[in-house]
Coordinates of C-alpha atoms in Angstrom, one line a residue:
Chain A
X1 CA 96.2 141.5 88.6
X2 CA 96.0 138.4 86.9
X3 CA 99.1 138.3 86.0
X4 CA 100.4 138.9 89.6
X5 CA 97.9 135.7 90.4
X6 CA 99.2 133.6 87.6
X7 CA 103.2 134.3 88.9
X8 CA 101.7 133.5 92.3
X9 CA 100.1 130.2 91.0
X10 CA 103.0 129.6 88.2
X11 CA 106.2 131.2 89.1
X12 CA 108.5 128.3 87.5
X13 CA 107.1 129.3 84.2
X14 CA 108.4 132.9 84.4
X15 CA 111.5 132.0 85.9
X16 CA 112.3 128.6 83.0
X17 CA 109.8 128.9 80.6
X18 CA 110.4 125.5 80.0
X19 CA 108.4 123.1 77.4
X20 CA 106.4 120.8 79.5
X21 CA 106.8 117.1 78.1
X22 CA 104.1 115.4 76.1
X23 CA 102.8 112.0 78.3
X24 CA 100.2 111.4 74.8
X25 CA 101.4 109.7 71.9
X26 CA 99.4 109.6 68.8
X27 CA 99.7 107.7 65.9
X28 CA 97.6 108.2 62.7
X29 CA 98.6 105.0 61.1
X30 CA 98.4 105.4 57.4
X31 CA 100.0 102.8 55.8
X32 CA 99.3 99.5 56.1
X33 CA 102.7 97.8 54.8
X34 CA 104.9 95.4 57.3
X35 CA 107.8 97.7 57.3
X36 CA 105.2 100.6 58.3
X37 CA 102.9 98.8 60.4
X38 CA 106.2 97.6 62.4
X39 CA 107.2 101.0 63.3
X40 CA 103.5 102.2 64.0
X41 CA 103.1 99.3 66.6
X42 CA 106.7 99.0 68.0
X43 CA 106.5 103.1 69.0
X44 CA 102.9 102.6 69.9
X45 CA 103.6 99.9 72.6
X46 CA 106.8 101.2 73.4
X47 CA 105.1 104.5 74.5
X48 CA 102.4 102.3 76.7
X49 CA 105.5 100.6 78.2
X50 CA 106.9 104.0 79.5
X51 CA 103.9 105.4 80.5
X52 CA 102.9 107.4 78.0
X53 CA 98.4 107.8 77.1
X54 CA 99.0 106.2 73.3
X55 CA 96.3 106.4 70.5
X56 CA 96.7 104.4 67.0
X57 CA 94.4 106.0 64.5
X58 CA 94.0 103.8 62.1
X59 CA 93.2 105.3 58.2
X60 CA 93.3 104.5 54.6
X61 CA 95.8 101.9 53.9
X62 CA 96.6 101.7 57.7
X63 CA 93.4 100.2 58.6
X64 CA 93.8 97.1 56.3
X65 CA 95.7 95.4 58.9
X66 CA 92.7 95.5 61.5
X67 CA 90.6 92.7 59.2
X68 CA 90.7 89.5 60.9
X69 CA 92.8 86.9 59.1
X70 CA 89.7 84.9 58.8
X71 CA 87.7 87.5 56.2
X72 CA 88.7 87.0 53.0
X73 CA 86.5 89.6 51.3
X74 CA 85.0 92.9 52.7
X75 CA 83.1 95.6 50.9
X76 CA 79.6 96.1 49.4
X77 CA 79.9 96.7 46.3
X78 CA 81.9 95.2 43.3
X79 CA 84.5 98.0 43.3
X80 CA 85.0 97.3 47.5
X81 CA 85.6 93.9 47.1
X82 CA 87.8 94.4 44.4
X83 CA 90.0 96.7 46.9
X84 CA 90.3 93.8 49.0
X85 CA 90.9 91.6 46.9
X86 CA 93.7 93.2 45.3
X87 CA 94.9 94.1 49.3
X88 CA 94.3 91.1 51.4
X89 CA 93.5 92.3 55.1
X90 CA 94.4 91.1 58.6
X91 CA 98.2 91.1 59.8
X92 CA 98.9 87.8 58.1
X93 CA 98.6 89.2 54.6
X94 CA 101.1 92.5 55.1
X95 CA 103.5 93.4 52.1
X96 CA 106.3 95.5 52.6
X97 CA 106.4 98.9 50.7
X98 CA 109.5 98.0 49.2
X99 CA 111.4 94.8 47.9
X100 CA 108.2 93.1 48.4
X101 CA 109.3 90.4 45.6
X102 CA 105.8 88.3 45.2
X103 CA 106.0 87.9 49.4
X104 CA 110.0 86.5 49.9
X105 CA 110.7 90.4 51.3
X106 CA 108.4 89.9 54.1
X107 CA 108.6 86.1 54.7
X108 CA 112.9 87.3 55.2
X109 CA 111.9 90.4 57.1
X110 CA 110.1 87.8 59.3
X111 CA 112.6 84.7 59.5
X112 CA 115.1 87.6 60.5
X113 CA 112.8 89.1 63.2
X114 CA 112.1 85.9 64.0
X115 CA 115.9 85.0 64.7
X116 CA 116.2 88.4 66.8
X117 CA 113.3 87.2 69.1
X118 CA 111.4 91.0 67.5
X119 CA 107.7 90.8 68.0
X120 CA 105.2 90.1 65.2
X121 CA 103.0 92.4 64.3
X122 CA 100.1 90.0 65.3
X123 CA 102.0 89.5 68.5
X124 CA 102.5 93.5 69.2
X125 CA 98.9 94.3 68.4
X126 CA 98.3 91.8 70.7
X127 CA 100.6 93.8 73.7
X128 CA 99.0 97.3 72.4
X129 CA 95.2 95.7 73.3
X130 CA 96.8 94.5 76.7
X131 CA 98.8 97.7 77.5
X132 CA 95.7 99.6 76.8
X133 CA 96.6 101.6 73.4
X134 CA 93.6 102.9 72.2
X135 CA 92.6 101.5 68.6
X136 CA 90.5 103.5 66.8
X137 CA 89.3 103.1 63.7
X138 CA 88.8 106.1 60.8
X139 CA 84.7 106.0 60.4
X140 CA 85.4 107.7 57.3
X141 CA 87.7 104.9 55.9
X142 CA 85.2 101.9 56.9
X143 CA 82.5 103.6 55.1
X144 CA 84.4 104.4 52.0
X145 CA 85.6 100.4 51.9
X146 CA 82.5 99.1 52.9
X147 CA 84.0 97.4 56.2
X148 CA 82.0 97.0 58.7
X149 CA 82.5 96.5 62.6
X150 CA 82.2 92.5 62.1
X151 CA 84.8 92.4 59.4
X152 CA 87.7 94.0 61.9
X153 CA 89.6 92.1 65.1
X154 CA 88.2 92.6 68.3
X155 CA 89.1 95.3 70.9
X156 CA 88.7 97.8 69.1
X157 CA 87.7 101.5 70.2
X158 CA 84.7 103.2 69.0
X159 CA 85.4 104.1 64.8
X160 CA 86.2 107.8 65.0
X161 CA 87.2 111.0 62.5
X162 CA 89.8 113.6 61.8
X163 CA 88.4 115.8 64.5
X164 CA 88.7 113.4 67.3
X165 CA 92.5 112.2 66.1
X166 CA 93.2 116.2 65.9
X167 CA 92.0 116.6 69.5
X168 CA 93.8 114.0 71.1
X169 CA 96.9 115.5 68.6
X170 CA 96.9 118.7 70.5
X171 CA 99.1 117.8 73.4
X172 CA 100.6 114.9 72.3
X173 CA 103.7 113.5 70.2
X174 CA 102.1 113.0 67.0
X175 CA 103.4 110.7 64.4
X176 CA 102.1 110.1 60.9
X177 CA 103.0 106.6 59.5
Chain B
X1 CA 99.0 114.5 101.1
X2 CA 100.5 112.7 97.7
X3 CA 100.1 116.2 96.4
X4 CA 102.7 117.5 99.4
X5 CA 105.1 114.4 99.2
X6 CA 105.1 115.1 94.9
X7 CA 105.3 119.0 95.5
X8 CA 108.3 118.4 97.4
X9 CA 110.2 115.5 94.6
X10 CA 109.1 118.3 92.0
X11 CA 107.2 121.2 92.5
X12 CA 107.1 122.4 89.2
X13 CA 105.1 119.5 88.0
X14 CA 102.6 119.8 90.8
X15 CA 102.3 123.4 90.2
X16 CA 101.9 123.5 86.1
X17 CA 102.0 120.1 85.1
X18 CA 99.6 120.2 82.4
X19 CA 100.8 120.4 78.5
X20 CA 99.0 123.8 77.1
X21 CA 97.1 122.3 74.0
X22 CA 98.4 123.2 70.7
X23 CA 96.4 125.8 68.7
X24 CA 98.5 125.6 65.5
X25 CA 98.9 122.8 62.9
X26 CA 102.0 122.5 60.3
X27 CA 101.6 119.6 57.4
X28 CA 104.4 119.1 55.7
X29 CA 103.0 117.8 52.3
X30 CA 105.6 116.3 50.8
X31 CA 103.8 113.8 48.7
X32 CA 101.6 114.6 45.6
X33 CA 99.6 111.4 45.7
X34 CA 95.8 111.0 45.5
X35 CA 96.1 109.2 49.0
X36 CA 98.5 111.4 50.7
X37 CA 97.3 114.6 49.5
X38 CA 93.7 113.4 50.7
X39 CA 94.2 113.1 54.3
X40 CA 96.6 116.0 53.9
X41 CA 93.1 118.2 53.1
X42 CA 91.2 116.1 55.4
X43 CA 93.5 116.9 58.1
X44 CA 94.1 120.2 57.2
X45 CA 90.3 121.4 56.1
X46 CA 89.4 119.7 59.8
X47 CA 92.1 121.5 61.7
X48 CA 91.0 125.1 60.5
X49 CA 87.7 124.3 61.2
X50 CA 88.2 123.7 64.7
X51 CA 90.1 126.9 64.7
X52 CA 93.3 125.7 64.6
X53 CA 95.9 128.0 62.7
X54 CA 96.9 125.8 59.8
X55 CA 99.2 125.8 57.5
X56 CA 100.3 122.9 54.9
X57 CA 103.7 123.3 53.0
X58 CA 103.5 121.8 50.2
X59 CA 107.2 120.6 49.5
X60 CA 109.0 118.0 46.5
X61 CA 106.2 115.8 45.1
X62 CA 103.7 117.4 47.1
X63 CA 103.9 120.2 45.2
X64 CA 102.5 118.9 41.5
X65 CA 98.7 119.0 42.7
X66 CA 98.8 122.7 43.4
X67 CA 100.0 122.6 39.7
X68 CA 97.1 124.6 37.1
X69 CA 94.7 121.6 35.6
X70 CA 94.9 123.3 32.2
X71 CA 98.8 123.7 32.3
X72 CA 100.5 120.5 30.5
X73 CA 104.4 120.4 30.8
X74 CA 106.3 122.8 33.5
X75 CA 110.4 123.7 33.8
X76 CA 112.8 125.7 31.8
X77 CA 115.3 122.6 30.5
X78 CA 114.7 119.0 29.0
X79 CA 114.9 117.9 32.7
X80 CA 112.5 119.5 34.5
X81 CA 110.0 118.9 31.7
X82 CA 110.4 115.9 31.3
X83 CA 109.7 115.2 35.0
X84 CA 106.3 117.2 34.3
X85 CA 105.2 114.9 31.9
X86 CA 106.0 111.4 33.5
X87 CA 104.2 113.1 36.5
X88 CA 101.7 115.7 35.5
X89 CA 100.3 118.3 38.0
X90 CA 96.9 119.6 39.2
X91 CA 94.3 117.8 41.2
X92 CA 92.8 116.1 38.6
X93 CA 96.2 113.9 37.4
X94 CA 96.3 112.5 40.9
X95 CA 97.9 109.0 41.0
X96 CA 97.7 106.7 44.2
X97 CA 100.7 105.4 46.0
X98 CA 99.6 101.8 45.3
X99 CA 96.9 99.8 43.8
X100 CA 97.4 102.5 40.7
X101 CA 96.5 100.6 38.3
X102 CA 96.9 102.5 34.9
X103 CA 94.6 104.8 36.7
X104 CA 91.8 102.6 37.3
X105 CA 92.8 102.9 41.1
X106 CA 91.9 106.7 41.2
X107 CA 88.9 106.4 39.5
X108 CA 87.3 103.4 41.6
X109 CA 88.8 105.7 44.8
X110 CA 87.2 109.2 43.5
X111 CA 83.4 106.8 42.6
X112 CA 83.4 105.3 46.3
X113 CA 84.4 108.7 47.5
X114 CA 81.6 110.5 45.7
X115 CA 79.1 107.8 46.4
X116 CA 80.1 108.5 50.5
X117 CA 79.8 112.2 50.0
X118 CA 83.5 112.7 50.7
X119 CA 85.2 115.7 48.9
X120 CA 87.6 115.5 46.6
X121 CA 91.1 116.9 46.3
X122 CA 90.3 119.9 44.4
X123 CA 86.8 120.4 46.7
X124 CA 88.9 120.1 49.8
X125 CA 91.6 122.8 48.4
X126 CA 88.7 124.9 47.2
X127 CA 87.5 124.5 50.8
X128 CA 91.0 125.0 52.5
X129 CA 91.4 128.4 51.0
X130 CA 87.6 129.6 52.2
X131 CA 89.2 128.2 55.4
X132 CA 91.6 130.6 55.2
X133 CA 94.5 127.6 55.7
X134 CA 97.9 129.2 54.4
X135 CA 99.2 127.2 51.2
X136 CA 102.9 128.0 51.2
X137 CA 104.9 126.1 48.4
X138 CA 108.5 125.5 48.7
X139 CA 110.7 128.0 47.1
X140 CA 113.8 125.2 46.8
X141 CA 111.9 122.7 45.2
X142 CA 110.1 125.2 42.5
X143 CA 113.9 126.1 41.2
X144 CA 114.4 122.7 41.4
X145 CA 111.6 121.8 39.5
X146 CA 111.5 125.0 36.9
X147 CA 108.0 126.0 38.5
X148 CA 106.5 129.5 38.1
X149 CA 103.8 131.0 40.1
X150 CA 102.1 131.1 36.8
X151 CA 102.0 127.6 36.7
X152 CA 100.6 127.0 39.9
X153 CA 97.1 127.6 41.0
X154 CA 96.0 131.2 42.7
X155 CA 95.1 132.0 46.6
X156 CA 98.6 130.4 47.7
X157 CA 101.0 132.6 49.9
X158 CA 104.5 133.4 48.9
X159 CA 107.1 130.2 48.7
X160 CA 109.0 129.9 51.9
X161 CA 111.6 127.5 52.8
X162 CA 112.9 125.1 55.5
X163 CA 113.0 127.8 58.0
X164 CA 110.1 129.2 57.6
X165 CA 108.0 125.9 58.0
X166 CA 110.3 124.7 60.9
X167 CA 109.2 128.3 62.7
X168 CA 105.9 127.4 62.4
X169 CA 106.3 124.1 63.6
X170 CA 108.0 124.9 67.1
X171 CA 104.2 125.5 68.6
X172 CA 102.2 123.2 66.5
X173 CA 100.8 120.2 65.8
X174 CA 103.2 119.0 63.4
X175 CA 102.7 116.1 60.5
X176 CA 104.9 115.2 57.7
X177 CA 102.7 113.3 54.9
Chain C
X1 CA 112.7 141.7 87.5
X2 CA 112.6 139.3 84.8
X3 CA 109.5 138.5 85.3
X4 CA 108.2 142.3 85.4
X5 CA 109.5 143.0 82.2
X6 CA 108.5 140.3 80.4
X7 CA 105.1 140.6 81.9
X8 CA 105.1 144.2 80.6
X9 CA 105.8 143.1 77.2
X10 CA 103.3 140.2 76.6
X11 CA 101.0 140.4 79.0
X12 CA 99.0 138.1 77.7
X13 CA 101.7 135.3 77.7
X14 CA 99.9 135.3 81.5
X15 CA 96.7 135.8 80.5
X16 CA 96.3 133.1 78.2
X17 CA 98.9 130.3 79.1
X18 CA 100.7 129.8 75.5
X19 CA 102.4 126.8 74.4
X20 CA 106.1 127.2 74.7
X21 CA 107.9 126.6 71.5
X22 CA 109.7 123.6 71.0
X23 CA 114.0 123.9 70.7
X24 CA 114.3 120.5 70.1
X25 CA 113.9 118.7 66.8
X26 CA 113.3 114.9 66.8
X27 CA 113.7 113.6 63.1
X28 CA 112.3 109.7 62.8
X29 CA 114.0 108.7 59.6
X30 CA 112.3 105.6 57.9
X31 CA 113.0 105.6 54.6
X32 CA 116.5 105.5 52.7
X33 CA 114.7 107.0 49.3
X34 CA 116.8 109.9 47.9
X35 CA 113.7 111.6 48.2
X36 CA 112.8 111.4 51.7
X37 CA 116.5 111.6 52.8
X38 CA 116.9 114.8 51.2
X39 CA 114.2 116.5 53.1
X40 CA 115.3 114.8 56.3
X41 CA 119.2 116.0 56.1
X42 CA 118.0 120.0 54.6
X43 CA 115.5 120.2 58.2
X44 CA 118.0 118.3 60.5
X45 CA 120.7 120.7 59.3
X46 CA 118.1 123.6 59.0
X47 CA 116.8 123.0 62.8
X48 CA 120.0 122.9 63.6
X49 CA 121.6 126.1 62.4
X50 CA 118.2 127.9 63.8
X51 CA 119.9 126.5 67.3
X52 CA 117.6 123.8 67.9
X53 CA 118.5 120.8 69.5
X54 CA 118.6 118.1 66.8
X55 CA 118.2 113.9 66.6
X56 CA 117.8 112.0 63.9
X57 CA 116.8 108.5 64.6
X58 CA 118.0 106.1 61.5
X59 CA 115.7 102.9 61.4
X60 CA 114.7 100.8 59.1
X61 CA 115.5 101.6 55.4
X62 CA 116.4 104.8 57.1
X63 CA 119.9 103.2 58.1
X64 CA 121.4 102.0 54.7
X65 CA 122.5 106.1 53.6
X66 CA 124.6 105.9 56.8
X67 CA 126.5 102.8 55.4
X68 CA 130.0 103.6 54.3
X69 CA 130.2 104.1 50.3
X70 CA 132.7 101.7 50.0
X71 CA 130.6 98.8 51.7
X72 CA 129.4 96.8 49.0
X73 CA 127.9 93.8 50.9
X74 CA 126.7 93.6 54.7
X75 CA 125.0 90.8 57.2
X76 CA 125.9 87.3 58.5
X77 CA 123.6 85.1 56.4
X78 CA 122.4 84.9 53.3
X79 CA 118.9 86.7 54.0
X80 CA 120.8 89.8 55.0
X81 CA 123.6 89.4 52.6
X82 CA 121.1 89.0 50.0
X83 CA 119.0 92.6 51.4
X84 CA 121.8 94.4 51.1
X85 CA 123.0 93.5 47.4
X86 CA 119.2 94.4 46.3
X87 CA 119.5 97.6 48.7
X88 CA 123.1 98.9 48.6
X89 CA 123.9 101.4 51.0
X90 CA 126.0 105.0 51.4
X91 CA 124.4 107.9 50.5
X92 CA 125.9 107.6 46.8
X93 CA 123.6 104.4 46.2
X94 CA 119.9 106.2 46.8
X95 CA 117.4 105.5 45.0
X96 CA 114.0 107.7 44.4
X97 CA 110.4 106.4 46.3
X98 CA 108.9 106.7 42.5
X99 CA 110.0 108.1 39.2
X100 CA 113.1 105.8 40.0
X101 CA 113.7 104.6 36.1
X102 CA 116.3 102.4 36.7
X103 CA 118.7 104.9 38.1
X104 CA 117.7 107.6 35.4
X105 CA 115.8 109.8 37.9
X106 CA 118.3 110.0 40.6
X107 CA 120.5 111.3 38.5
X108 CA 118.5 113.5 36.8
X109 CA 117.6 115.2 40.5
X110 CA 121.1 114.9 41.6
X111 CA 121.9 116.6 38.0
X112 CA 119.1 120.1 39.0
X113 CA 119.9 119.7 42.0
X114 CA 123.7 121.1 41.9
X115 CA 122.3 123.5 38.7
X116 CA 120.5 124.9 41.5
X117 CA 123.4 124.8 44.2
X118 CA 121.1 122.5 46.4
X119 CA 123.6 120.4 48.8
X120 CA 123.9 116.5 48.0
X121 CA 123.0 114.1 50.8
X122 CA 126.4 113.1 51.1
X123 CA 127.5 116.9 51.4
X124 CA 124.4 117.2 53.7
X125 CA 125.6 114.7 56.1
X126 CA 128.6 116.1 56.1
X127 CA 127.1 119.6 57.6
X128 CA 124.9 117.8 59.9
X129 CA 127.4 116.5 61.6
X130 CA 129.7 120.2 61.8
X131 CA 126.7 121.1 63.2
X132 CA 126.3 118.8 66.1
X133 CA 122.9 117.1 64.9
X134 CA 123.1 114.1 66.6
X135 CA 122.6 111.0 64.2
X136 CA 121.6 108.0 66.1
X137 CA 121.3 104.4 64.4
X138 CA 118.2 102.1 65.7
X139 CA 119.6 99.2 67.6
X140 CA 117.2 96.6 66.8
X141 CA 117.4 97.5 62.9
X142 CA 121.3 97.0 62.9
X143 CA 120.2 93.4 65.1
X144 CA 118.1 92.6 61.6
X145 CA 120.2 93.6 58.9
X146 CA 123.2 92.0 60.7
X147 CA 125.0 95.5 60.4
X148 CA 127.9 96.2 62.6
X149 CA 129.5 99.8 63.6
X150 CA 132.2 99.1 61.0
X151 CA 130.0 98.8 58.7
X152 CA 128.0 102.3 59.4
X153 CA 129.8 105.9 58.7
X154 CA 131.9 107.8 61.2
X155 CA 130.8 110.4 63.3
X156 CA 127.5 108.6 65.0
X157 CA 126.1 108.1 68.2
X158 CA 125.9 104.9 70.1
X159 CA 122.8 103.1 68.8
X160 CA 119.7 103.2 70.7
X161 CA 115.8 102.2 70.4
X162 CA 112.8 103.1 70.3
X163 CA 112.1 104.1 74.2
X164 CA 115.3 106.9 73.6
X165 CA 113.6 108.1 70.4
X166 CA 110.3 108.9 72.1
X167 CA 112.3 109.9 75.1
X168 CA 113.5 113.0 73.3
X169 CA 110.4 113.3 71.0
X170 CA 108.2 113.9 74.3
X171 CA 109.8 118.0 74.3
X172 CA 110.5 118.2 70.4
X173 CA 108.9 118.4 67.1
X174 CA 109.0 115.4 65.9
X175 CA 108.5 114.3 62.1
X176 CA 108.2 110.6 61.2
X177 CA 110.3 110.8 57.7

């Protein structure tokens, strides 16, 4: 019977048991490197643009970028602020993952994108806030760095875990970065 | 009334337009360090806990922390073991991606994760298998690399290739770390 | 009738709405390292020969494999002039993400890799392309570099961005690589 019910309701699935498109995007945003964070934020506000319910998790590496350019140090401890020492936050301070050569790899990587009128990523976080990406945070991250809610930009979404990233992951295109 | 005017453009989407959640996740883990091959647990530990089906294949570099702590040098020819010794397996040789440091990187990120209560690899693996997460290695990259199942650590499934994972993958969640 | 039967065989399929595997593979490929371009070419040419519907995306580092061999220098000015001489491109100029030693552990890979009878990249490509994988170069990335079609292999698809990538990820598994 329910099956009759469910063709009644359905029948298009019997007939072209088609895969239904994903309108989510998810990100879990890893790394925190220019040539990484680029990507994360050009897909991320790309899939806004077309419509599409995007999340950025933010973790590890990945959430470096969130510090405001104005903190120069974060952490508790001595072993925190050593982290961030050694791994300046804030999108001003990114590093590519490779040719990186003591900054002149990103400070080219940026004259170039520059030239081709490409977005920063300061300027692109700035369209994912407007577009309404949601930023979130990995709680578990912050409290292993010692970063607290004062030390990241503003607009941010609540800090969340893996089991709110895997949720929203369920029906969406999910990229790790 | 919009539903009648959007039946008519496309009734299929009126009628099932909802994405069916997936109830499967498929990690690819394709790197072996300390901050890959955490979130890869993470992720994966989390997944089967919300009774997801999950299954991480563990593929190229990802393949040395599944490596026996108590075996030193792996392969059959000067190659292959050399590789084993500039990169040694097992959860507790676990080098990070960046800020390495000699190994003082790993230690400062294993004390900070203790102090926080967050497992470590070989806790989260332990953990993984109670979860009953299937640890498949990859068949093409243990000839490659001269591994033996006697070199690697018990309660993992039988290697598999490609295929296999990209099977898996069609209805899943689907990350490649 | 269709329908009856396949009702009659998995009945449940009604019952409990599955998710419809994916037949499209969406490969994102971000790096140019030996060791992430093998993966990407052995499951684009794996999803492929299983029949599904394959894309790979080439951005970023991604694009220099797909560089003709015998390219030695590419760009307009000296900033991408000077990328490329540090970063040579073709697929017979990768370089490993880590273990790299100055060219020593490319070889050594390339060397266990045809011991083994594991394809090359460049013999990879070639397959991918018999195979109708469709192998797209990123638009904005060429802009950057200052790469032209002449400068980039034969056999690939116009360029396009990123709202065509996520386009055909929305239906696909899609790996970011």
């Amino acid at each position: 019977m329910a099956t009759t019910e469910a063709t009644l309701e359905a029948p298009e699935q019997a007939l072209a048991p088609e895969h239904v498109p994903h309108d989510k995007l998810v990100i879990m945003a890893w790394s925190g490197d220019l040539d990484k964070i680029w990507p994360t934020f050009i897909l991320g506000t790309t899939g806004a643009a077309m419509g599409m319910e995007t999340t950025i998790f933010f973790t590890f590496w990945g959430l470096f970028p969130l510090v405001r350019n104005d903190v120069h140090i974060t952490g508790e401890n001595w072993m925190q602020k050593m982290m961030s020492m050694m791994n300046r936050g804030g999108t001003e301070h990114l590093k590519l993952g490779k040719m990186n050569f003591v900054g002149a790899g990103p400070a080219m990587m940026k004259k170039l994108a520059e030239e081709h009128h490409v977005a920063s990523p300061a300027e692109l976080l700035e369209v994912a806030r407007d577009l309404g990406v949601h930023l979130v945070p990995c709680q578990m991250t912050m409290d292993l760095l010692g970063l607290t809610k004062e030390d990241l930009i503003e607009g941010l979404e609540e800090p969340a875990g893996a089991t709110s990233a895997l949720l929203e992951a369920r029906d969406a295109v999910t990229l790790f970065i």
